[in-house]
mmCIF file of C-alpha atoms in Angstrom:
data_model
loop_
_atom_site.group_PDB
_atom_site.id
_atom_site.type_symbol
_atom_site.label_atom_id
_atom_site.label_comp_id
_atom_site.label_asym_id
_atom_site.label_seq_id
_atom_site.Cartn_x
_atom_site.Cartn_y
_atom_site.Cartn_z
ATOM 1 C CA MET A 1 180.020 -15.697 39.298
ATOM 2 C CA LEU A 2 179.527 -13.858 42.547
ATOM 3 C CA PRO A 3 176.667 -11.346 42.599
ATOM 4 C CA LEU A 4 177.526 -7.676 42.714
ATOM 5 C CA ARG A 5 177.345 -5.929 46.055
ATOM 6 C CA VAL A 6 173.972 -4.674 47.137
ATOM 7 C CA PRO A 7 173.044 -2.775 50.324
ATOM 8 C CA ILE A 8 173.722 -5.345 52.985
ATOM 9 C CA LEU A 9 170.895 -4.170 55.244
ATOM 10 C CA ALA A 10 168.296 -4.707 52.532
ATOM 11 C CA VAL A 11 168.225 -8.443 53.143
ATOM 12 C CA LEU A 12 168.004 -8.287 56.929
ATOM 13 C CA VAL A 13 164.809 -8.634 58.874
ATOM 14 C CA THR A 14 164.200 -5.562 60.995
ATOM 15 C CA LEU A 15 163.052 -7.543 64.001
ATOM 16 C CA SER A 16 165.898 -10.051 63.944
ATOM 17 C CA LEU A 17 166.984 -11.172 67.404
ATOM 18 C CA CYS A 18 170.614 -10.653 66.391
ATOM 19 C CA GLN A 19 172.159 -7.574 67.941
ATOM 20 C CA TYR A 20 174.745 -6.797 65.319
ATOM 21 C CA TYR A 21 174.941 -6.798 61.559
ATOM 22 C CA ASP A 22 177.773 -8.282 59.519
ATOM 23 C CA TYR A 23 178.896 -5.677 57.022
ATOM 24 C CA ASP A 24 181.554 -7.774 55.334
ATOM 25 C CA TYR A 25 181.327 -8.036 51.577
ATOM 26 C CA GLN A 26 183.461 -9.386 48.751
ATOM 27 C CA PRO A 27 184.967 -6.902 46.271
ATOM 28 C CA ASN A 28 184.092 -7.549 42.643
ATOM 29 C CA PRO A 29 186.689 -6.747 39.974
ATOM 30 C CA VAL A 30 184.150 -5.419 37.474
ATOM 31 C CA MET A 31 183.133 -2.624 39.804
ATOM 32 C CA GLY A 32 184.320 0.869 39.228
ATOM 33 C CA PRO A 33 183.267 4.389 40.136
ATOM 34 C CA SER A 34 179.676 5.057 39.166
ATOM 35 C CA SER A 35 180.606 8.607 38.235
ATOM 36 C CA PRO A 36 183.550 11.012 38.417
ATOM 37 C CA ASN A 37 181.920 12.426 41.543
ATOM 38 C CA CYS A 38 182.479 9.279 43.624
ATOM 39 C CA ASN A 39 184.857 10.214 46.396
ATOM 40 C CA GLN A 40 188.342 8.830 45.806
ATOM 41 C CA GLU A 41 188.500 7.346 49.331
ATOM 42 C CA CYS A 42 185.386 5.299 48.644
ATOM 43 C CA ASP A 43 183.898 2.781 46.246
ATOM 44 C CA CYS A 44 180.722 3.287 44.220
ATOM 45 C CA PRO A 45 179.576 -0.009 42.655
ATOM 46 C CA PHE A 46 178.915 0.171 38.923
ATOM 47 C CA ASN A 47 175.642 -1.728 39.306
ATOM 48 C CA PHE A 48 174.530 0.173 42.390
ATOM 49 C CA PRO A 49 175.473 3.828 41.882
ATOM 50 C CA SER A 50 173.335 5.108 44.779
ATOM 51 C CA ALA A 51 175.581 3.342 47.335
ATOM 52 C CA MET A 52 178.984 4.586 48.499
ATOM 53 C CA TYR A 53 181.225 2.213 50.450
ATOM 54 C CA CYS A 54 183.810 3.959 52.601
ATOM 55 C CA ASP A 55 184.108 1.272 55.259
ATOM 56 C CA SER A 56 187.270 -0.245 56.761
ATOM 57 C CA ARG A 57 189.670 2.287 55.178
ATOM 58 C CA LYS A 58 191.210 3.902 58.257
ATOM 59 C CA LEU A 59 189.422 7.162 57.476
ATOM 60 C CA THR A 60 189.645 9.876 60.116
ATOM 61 C CA PHE A 61 186.952 12.014 58.513
ATOM 62 C CA VAL A 62 183.631 11.723 56.703
ATOM 63 C CA PRO A 63 184.240 12.472 53.028
ATOM 64 C CA ILE A 64 181.972 14.827 51.108
ATOM 65 C CA VAL A 65 179.018 12.831 49.822
ATOM 66 C CA PRO A 66 178.148 13.491 46.162
ATOM 67 C CA THR A 67 174.645 13.991 44.774
ATOM 68 C CA GLY A 68 172.753 10.776 44.120
ATOM 69 C CA ILE A 69 174.056 8.741 47.054
ATOM 70 C CA LYS A 70 171.309 7.151 49.157
ATOM 71 C CA TYR A 71 173.244 4.499 51.089
ATOM 72 C CA LEU A 72 176.455 5.478 52.850
ATOM 73 C CA TYR A 73 178.694 2.937 54.595
ATOM 74 C CA LEU A 74 181.360 4.396 56.911
ATOM 75 C CA GLN A 75 181.714 1.652 59.529
ATOM 76 C CA ASN A 76 185.015 0.329 60.854
ATOM 77 C CA ASN A 77 187.102 3.479 60.462
ATOM 78 C CA LEU A 78 188.856 5.939 62.783
ATOM 79 C CA ILE A 79 186.404 8.788 62.326
ATOM 80 C CA GLU A 80 186.382 11.261 65.238
ATOM 81 C CA GLU A 81 184.335 14.090 63.768
ATOM 82 C CA ILE A 82 181.747 14.962 61.160
ATOM 83 C CA LYS A 83 182.558 18.312 59.600
ATOM 84 C CA ALA A 84 180.002 20.811 58.351
ATOM 85 C CA GLY A 85 179.041 20.526 54.704
ATOM 86 C CA VAL A 86 179.769 16.839 54.122
ATOM 87 C CA PHE A 87 176.086 15.995 53.627
ATOM 88 C CA ASP A 88 175.021 19.177 51.846
ATOM 89 C CA ASN A 89 174.431 17.340 48.551
ATOM 90 C CA VAL A 90 172.178 14.681 50.087
ATOM 91 C CA THR A 91 170.315 16.354 52.951
ATOM 92 C CA ASP A 92 166.921 15.175 51.704
ATOM 93 C CA THR A 93 167.925 12.060 49.738
ATOM 94 C CA LEU A 94 170.289 10.058 51.984
ATOM 95 C CA ARG A 95 168.419 6.995 53.286
ATOM 96 C CA TRP A 96 170.950 4.915 55.235
ATOM 97 C CA LEU A 97 173.887 6.216 57.246
ATOM 98 C CA ILE A 98 176.141 3.571 58.800
ATOM 99 C CA LEU A 99 178.768 4.928 61.211
ATOM 100 C CA ASP A 100 179.377 1.930 63.470
ATOM 101 C CA ASN A 101 182.815 1.270 64.960
ATOM 102 C CA ASN A 102 184.376 4.720 64.900
ATOM 103 C CA GLN A 103 185.429 7.291 67.536
ATOM 104 C CA ILE A 104 182.736 9.921 67.141
ATOM 105 C CA THR A 105 181.842 12.255 70.028
ATOM 106 C CA ASN A 106 178.939 14.699 70.278
ATOM 107 C CA ALA A 107 181.317 17.659 70.412
ATOM 108 C CA LYS A 108 182.776 16.715 67.041
ATOM 109 C CA ILE A 109 179.459 16.451 65.167
ATOM 110 C CA ALA A 110 179.135 19.844 63.476
ATOM 111 C CA LYS A 111 175.790 21.574 63.164
ATOM 112 C CA GLY A 112 174.335 21.179 59.726
ATOM 113 C CA THR A 113 175.339 17.528 59.352
ATOM 114 C CA ILE A 114 173.182 14.787 60.875
ATOM 115 C CA ASP A 115 170.690 17.414 62.003
ATOM 116 C CA LYS A 116 169.962 18.277 58.354
ATOM 117 C CA LEU A 117 169.245 14.755 57.054
ATOM 118 C CA SER A 118 165.513 15.000 56.472
ATOM 119 C CA GLY A 119 165.081 11.768 54.481
ATOM 120 C CA LEU A 120 167.082 9.325 56.607
ATOM 121 C CA GLU A 121 165.473 5.918 57.257
ATOM 122 C CA LYS A 122 168.267 4.093 59.113
ATOM 123 C CA LEU A 123 170.919 5.550 61.408
ATOM 124 C CA PHE A 124 173.478 3.149 62.822
ATOM 125 C CA ILE A 125 176.073 4.842 65.026
ATOM 126 C CA SER A 126 176.985 2.073 67.485
ATOM 127 C CA PHE A 127 180.420 1.545 69.024
ATOM 128 C CA ASN A 128 181.335 5.226 69.250
ATOM 129 C CA ASN A 129 181.736 7.718 72.118
ATOM 130 C CA LEU A 130 178.396 9.522 72.168
ATOM 131 C CA THR A 131 177.072 10.710 75.525
ATOM 132 C CA GLU A 132 173.667 11.676 74.125
ATOM 133 C CA PRO A 133 171.838 10.677 70.948
ATOM 134 C CA ALA A 134 172.380 12.389 67.612
ATOM 135 C CA ILE A 135 168.943 12.355 66.004
ATOM 136 C CA PRO A 136 168.183 13.494 62.439
ATOM 137 C CA PRO A 137 165.048 15.565 61.747
ATOM 138 C CA SER A 138 163.752 12.912 59.344
ATOM 139 C CA LYS A 139 160.165 11.806 59.878
ATOM 140 C CA SER A 140 160.978 8.770 57.727
ATOM 141 C CA LEU A 141 163.379 7.300 60.313
ATOM 142 C CA GLU A 142 162.597 3.603 60.777
ATOM 143 C CA GLU A 143 165.567 2.154 62.639
ATOM 144 C CA LEU A 144 167.889 3.719 65.219
ATOM 145 C CA ARG A 145 170.918 1.909 66.631
ATOM 146 C CA ILE A 146 173.121 3.654 69.205
ATOM 147 C CA MET A 147 174.544 0.605 70.962
ATOM 148 C CA ASN A 148 177.857 0.491 72.822
ATOM 149 C CA ASN A 149 178.319 4.193 73.337
ATOM 150 C CA LYS A 150 178.415 6.258 76.539
ATOM 151 C CA LEU A 151 174.850 7.546 76.528
ATOM 152 C CA SER A 152 173.868 8.908 79.918
ATOM 153 C CA LYS A 153 170.886 10.986 78.799
ATOM 154 C CA PHE A 154 168.139 10.816 76.230
ATOM 155 C CA PRO A 155 166.161 14.061 76.321
ATOM 156 C CA SER A 156 162.408 13.661 75.911
ATOM 157 C CA GLY A 157 160.932 15.018 72.718
ATOM 158 C CA LEU A 158 163.750 13.926 70.413
ATOM 159 C CA LEU A 159 161.589 11.204 68.878
ATOM 160 C CA THR A 160 158.164 12.807 69.148
ATOM 161 C CA ASP A 161 157.646 13.227 65.399
ATOM 162 C CA LYS A 162 159.222 9.890 64.391
ATOM 163 C CA GLU A 163 155.942 8.252 63.427
ATOM 164 C CA ASN A 164 157.612 5.590 61.273
ATOM 165 C CA LEU A 165 160.214 4.467 63.807
ATOM 166 C CA THR A 166 159.889 0.705 64.354
ATOM 167 C CA SER A 167 163.158 -0.332 66.032
ATOM 168 C CA ILE A 168 165.400 1.260 68.698
ATOM 169 C CA HIS A 169 168.569 -0.371 70.036
ATOM 170 C CA LEU A 170 170.264 1.359 72.997
ATOM 171 C CA GLN A 171 171.996 -1.534 74.733
ATOM 172 C CA HIS A 172 175.412 -1.231 76.359
ATOM 173 C CA ASN A 173 175.202 2.394 77.503
ATOM 174 C CA ASP A 174 174.940 4.252 80.833
ATOM 175 C CA LEU A 175 171.242 5.098 80.716
ATOM 176 C CA THR A 176 169.146 5.327 83.881
ATOM 177 C CA SER A 177 165.379 5.142 84.217
ATOM 178 C CA GLU A 178 165.246 8.893 84.724
ATOM 179 C CA ALA A 179 167.341 9.496 81.611
ATOM 180 C CA ILE A 180 164.851 7.784 79.310
ATOM 181 C CA SER A 181 161.687 8.911 81.061
ATOM 182 C CA GLY A 182 159.363 10.102 78.309
ATOM 183 C CA ALA A 183 161.880 9.378 75.550
ATOM 184 C CA PHE A 184 159.540 7.035 73.682
ATOM 185 C CA LYS A 185 156.239 8.870 73.976
ATOM 186 C CA GLY A 186 154.478 9.672 70.725
ATOM 187 C CA LEU A 187 155.912 6.719 68.786
ATOM 188 C CA LYS A 188 153.024 5.052 67.004
ATOM 189 C CA LYS A 189 154.750 2.224 65.133
ATOM 190 C CA LEU A 190 157.563 1.169 67.459
ATOM 191 C CA LEU A 191 157.807 -2.628 67.533
ATOM 192 C CA SER A 192 161.197 -3.334 69.110
ATOM 193 C CA LEU A 193 162.991 -1.598 71.999
ATOM 194 C CA ASP A 194 166.244 -2.908 73.474
ATOM 195 C CA VAL A 195 167.638 -1.169 76.570
ATOM 196 C CA SER A 196 169.702 -4.086 77.851
ATOM 197 C CA HIS A 197 173.040 -3.543 79.587
ATOM 198 C CA ASN A 198 172.252 -0.140 81.075
ATOM 199 C CA LYS A 199 171.525 1.148 84.609
ATOM 200 C CA LEU A 200 167.733 1.018 84.674
ATOM 201 C CA LYS A 201 165.972 0.512 88.009
ATOM 202 C CA LYS A 202 162.595 0.025 86.338
ATOM 203 C CA LEU A 203 161.213 -0.779 82.927
ATOM 204 C CA PRO A 204 160.938 2.168 80.505
ATOM 205 C CA ALA A 205 157.961 4.416 81.090
ATOM 206 C CA GLY A 206 155.746 5.720 78.322
ATOM 207 C CA GLY A 207 156.272 2.832 75.916
ATOM 208 C CA PRO A 208 153.884 2.932 72.938
ATOM 209 C CA SER A 209 150.978 0.501 72.699
ATOM 210 C CA SER A 210 152.423 -0.852 69.435
ATOM 211 C CA LEU A 211 155.465 -2.387 71.172
ATOM 212 C CA VAL A 212 155.952 -6.104 70.458
ATOM 213 C CA MET A 213 159.442 -6.751 71.892
ATOM 214 C CA LEU A 214 160.975 -5.188 75.009
ATOM 215 C CA TYR A 215 164.416 -6.284 76.151
ATOM 216 C CA ALA A 216 165.809 -4.968 79.438
ATOM 217 C CA ASP A 217 168.329 -7.636 80.412
ATOM 218 C CA TYR A 218 171.396 -6.783 82.517
ATOM 219 C CA ASN A 219 170.087 -3.778 84.420
ATOM 220 C CA VAL A 220 169.330 -3.258 88.137
ATOM 221 C CA ILE A 221 165.552 -3.625 88.003
ATOM 222 C CA GLU A 222 164.025 -4.691 91.333
ATOM 223 C CA SER A 223 160.326 -4.480 90.567
ATOM 224 C CA ILE A 224 157.658 -4.277 87.859
ATOM 225 C CA GLY A 225 154.967 -1.646 88.187
ATOM 226 C CA ALA A 226 151.419 -2.921 88.754
ATOM 227 C CA GLY A 227 149.496 -2.739 85.491
ATOM 228 C CA TYR A 228 152.654 -2.036 83.500
ATOM 229 C CA LEU A 229 151.916 -4.638 80.837
ATOM 230 C CA ASN A 230 148.298 -3.559 80.537
ATOM 231 C CA LYS A 231 149.621 -0.412 78.882
ATOM 232 C CA LEU A 232 151.407 -2.536 76.269
ATOM 233 C CA PRO A 233 148.600 -4.604 74.735
ATOM 234 C CA SER A 234 150.725 -5.786 71.789
ATOM 235 C CA LEU A 235 153.747 -6.952 73.793
ATOM 236 C CA GLN A 236 154.701 -10.548 72.978
ATOM 237 C CA TYR A 237 158.340 -10.803 74.085
ATOM 238 C CA LEU A 238 159.602 -9.477 77.420
ATOM 239 C CA ARG A 239 163.132 -10.124 78.668
ATOM 240 C CA VAL A 240 164.190 -8.951 82.122
ATOM 241 C CA SER A 241 166.953 -11.455 82.873
ATOM 242 C CA HIS A 242 170.066 -10.633 84.931
ATOM 243 C CA ASN A 243 168.374 -8.036 87.120
ATOM 244 C CA LYS A 244 167.447 -7.842 90.824
ATOM 245 C CA LEU A 245 163.801 -8.876 90.755
ATOM 246 C CA VAL A 246 162.390 -10.216 94.022
ATOM 247 C CA ASP A 247 158.953 -11.616 94.858
ATOM 248 C CA SER A 248 157.831 -8.421 96.577
ATOM 249 C CA GLY A 249 158.596 -6.517 93.383
ATOM 250 C CA ILE A 250 156.210 -8.658 91.305
ATOM 251 C CA PRO A 251 152.592 -7.487 91.846
ATOM 252 C CA ALA A 252 149.957 -10.205 91.694
ATOM 253 C CA GLY A 253 148.929 -10.913 88.101
ATOM 254 C CA VAL A 254 151.333 -8.418 86.548
ATOM 255 C CA PHE A 255 152.361 -11.029 83.926
ATOM 256 C CA ASN A 256 148.849 -12.417 83.477
ATOM 257 C CA VAL A 257 148.225 -10.764 80.117
ATOM 258 C CA THR A 258 147.039 -12.567 77.004
ATOM 259 C CA SER A 259 149.497 -10.983 74.571
ATOM 260 C CA LEU A 260 152.729 -12.383 76.068
ATOM 261 C CA LEU A 261 154.270 -15.379 74.318
ATOM 262 C CA GLU A 262 157.771 -15.287 75.835
ATOM 263 C CA LEU A 263 158.847 -14.159 79.315
ATOM 264 C CA ASP A 264 162.448 -14.283 80.500
ATOM 265 C CA LEU A 265 162.989 -13.686 84.236
ATOM 266 C CA SER A 266 166.128 -15.775 84.573
ATOM 267 C CA PHE A 267 169.068 -14.810 86.779
ATOM 268 C CA ASN A 268 167.094 -12.810 89.316
ATOM 269 C CA LYS A 269 166.203 -13.401 92.989
ATOM 270 C CA LEU A 270 162.688 -14.807 92.737
ATOM 271 C CA GLN A 271 161.650 -17.410 95.322
ATOM 272 C CA SER A 272 158.356 -18.365 93.728
ATOM 273 C CA ILE A 273 156.950 -18.783 90.247
ATOM 274 C CA PRO A 274 154.928 -15.696 89.271
ATOM 275 C CA GLU A 275 151.422 -16.039 87.913
ATOM 276 C CA ILE A 276 151.347 -16.188 84.125
ATOM 277 C CA ASN A 277 148.590 -16.275 81.537
ATOM 278 C CA GLU A 278 147.571 -19.562 79.954
ATOM 279 C CA GLN A 279 148.595 -18.238 76.539
ATOM 280 C CA LEU A 280 152.298 -17.894 77.431
ATOM 281 C CA GLU A 281 154.488 -20.314 75.453
ATOM 282 C CA GLN A 282 158.044 -19.726 76.732
ATOM 283 C CA LEU A 283 158.995 -19.104 80.369
ATOM 284 C CA TYR A 284 162.587 -18.806 81.539
ATOM 285 C CA LEU A 285 163.166 -18.845 85.303
ATOM 286 C CA GLN A 286 166.577 -20.483 85.585
ATOM 287 C CA ALA A 287 169.100 -19.274 88.165
ATOM 288 C CA ASN A 288 166.648 -17.826 90.684
ATOM 289 C CA GLU A 289 165.902 -18.966 94.245
ATOM 290 C CA ILE A 290 162.607 -20.735 93.592
ATOM 291 C CA ASN A 291 161.811 -23.399 96.188
ATOM 292 C CA LYS A 292 158.221 -24.321 95.366
ATOM 293 C CA PHE A 293 156.368 -25.556 92.274
ATOM 294 C CA ASP A 294 152.919 -23.984 92.540
ATOM 295 C CA LEU A 295 150.649 -25.224 89.765
ATOM 296 C CA SER A 296 148.261 -22.287 90.276
ATOM 297 C CA SER A 297 150.949 -20.072 88.761
ATOM 298 C CA PHE A 298 150.166 -21.758 85.449
ATOM 299 C CA CYS A 299 146.527 -22.877 85.704
ATOM 300 C CA LYS A 300 143.715 -21.533 87.854
ATOM 301 C CA HIS A 301 141.381 -24.209 86.538
ATOM 302 C CA VAL A 302 142.053 -27.336 84.505
ATOM 303 C CA GLY A 303 139.606 -28.732 81.981
ATOM 304 C CA PRO A 304 139.176 -29.643 78.302
ATOM 305 C CA LEU A 305 139.667 -26.005 77.292
ATOM 306 C CA ASN A 306 141.420 -24.714 80.391
ATOM 307 C CA TYR A 307 145.117 -25.543 80.367
ATOM 308 C CA SER A 308 148.464 -23.841 79.887
ATOM 309 C CA ARG A 309 149.862 -23.405 76.354
ATOM 310 C CA LEU A 310 153.354 -23.372 77.817
ATOM 311 C CA LYS A 311 155.811 -25.256 75.582
ATOM 312 C CA HIS A 312 159.165 -24.553 77.228
ATOM 313 C CA LEU A 313 159.861 -24.002 80.939
ATOM 314 C CA ARG A 314 163.310 -23.600 82.464
ATOM 315 C CA LEU A 315 163.718 -24.018 86.208
ATOM 316 C CA ASP A 316 167.329 -25.196 86.350
ATOM 317 C CA GLY A 317 169.517 -23.477 88.897
ATOM 318 C CA ASN A 318 166.712 -23.284 91.496
ATOM 319 C CA ASN A 319 165.713 -25.275 94.581
ATOM 320 C CA VAL A 320 163.073 -27.417 92.875
ATOM 321 C CA THR A 321 163.327 -30.765 91.117
ATOM 322 C CA HIS A 322 161.093 -32.857 88.912
ATOM 323 C CA SER A 323 159.685 -34.503 92.031
ATOM 324 C CA SER A 324 158.388 -31.088 93.121
ATOM 325 C CA MET A 325 155.742 -31.161 90.388
ATOM 326 C CA PRO A 326 152.244 -32.085 91.617
ATOM 327 C CA ALA A 327 150.582 -35.136 90.069
ATOM 328 C CA ASP A 328 148.008 -33.138 88.085
ATOM 329 C CA ALA A 329 150.709 -31.053 86.400
ATOM 330 C CA VAL A 330 150.396 -33.314 83.378
ATOM 331 C CA ASN A 331 146.884 -31.978 82.754
ATOM 332 C CA CYS A 332 147.768 -28.333 83.275
ATOM 333 C CA LEU A 333 151.039 -28.406 81.322
ATOM 334 C CA ARG A 334 149.847 -30.819 78.660
ATOM 335 C CA GLN A 335 151.621 -28.939 75.836
ATOM 336 C CA ALA A 336 154.951 -28.562 77.606
ATOM 337 C CA SER A 337 157.500 -30.541 75.602
ATOM 338 C CA ASP A 338 160.504 -29.235 77.507
ATOM 339 C CA ILE A 339 160.645 -28.667 81.293
ATOM 340 C CA MET A 340 164.188 -28.307 82.598
ATOM 341 C CA PHE A 341 165.121 -28.802 86.250
ATOM 342 C CA GLU A 342 168.827 -29.574 85.770
#
C-alpha cells in the first residue's frame, strides 16, 4: 500500500545541490477533505489536515485558505494575482507557501497578503514574473527561492531581521552587483546563496560570515576583490564558472584560505593556475587558457606534512598536457586520484 501524501519538502535536505524540487505526488483514494472548510478547488489529505494541495489545477487565483492550514501548495497553475484577504485565516500559522510555476507579478500581489505572513518558514515563488522580491515579515523564514523571475532589484534591508534564514536561491534573474549591494547584511545563519545566471560584475558584497556555499556561475565577473574570502571564514564551496575572470583580476593569494574545499573557476579566461590552499580538495579549471603547470600554485613547500590535499583537478580544455607536470608533482599532489588534461 502506498503511503499517504506528506509535505514533499519535509524529506529534502536544505543544502541539496539540486536547484529544483519535484512536487509530483500520487493521489490516494482513501483521502478526502479534512474538514468542510477545505477549499473545493483543493485537496486536504485525511491523514495530513494541515496541508492543502491546490497544485496543477489550472487555477487563475489563490483560493481562500481556511484556518488550520500550515502547508500550502499552489505550484503549476495559471495564477496571475494574489487578492487581499486570501491568507487572513492563517497570517501567523502558515509555514510553507509554494507558488512556483505561475504568472504572478508584483503589481498583482495585493497588500495584506504575503506581507502579513508572520510565521512563514519557506517561500518558493520561482518561475513567475516578479521584478523585485516579495518578502514576508516572518522572522522564522528559513528558505527563500525566487529563481527564474525578472528580478532587477533587491532593496537592502528587506532581509535584515531574517535571523533564521539559511538558504537563498536567486538564479536566473536580471540582478546586477549594484542591485544586491547590501541585500544580505545582517543575516546570521545564512549557509547557502545562489546568484548564478544573473548580470553580476563582482561577487556579492556584505555576505555573512556564516556562509558555506556561494554559487555565482554564469555572470560577467572579471575579478575577485583582494581579501574577499577572508570575510567569509566558513566558506567551503565557491563556484564562479562561466564568467570573465582573467589573471589580472585574481589578486595574489585570494583563494589561499583554509576553509575552501571546492573551487570552480572553469570556463573563464585564466592563463595561469591561481594559488590555492593546501586544504582544497576539488579544483575545476577546465576550459580556460592556461599554458603553464606551476607546482607552486599547489605547494609552497613539500615534506612529510606539507603537501596538497587536492583530490580532483580538471585542466582539460587548456594548453597544458600531462607532460607539463614537473617531476616532483607526485610528492605535492600525492592525494590527487583524478587529474584530467583531456
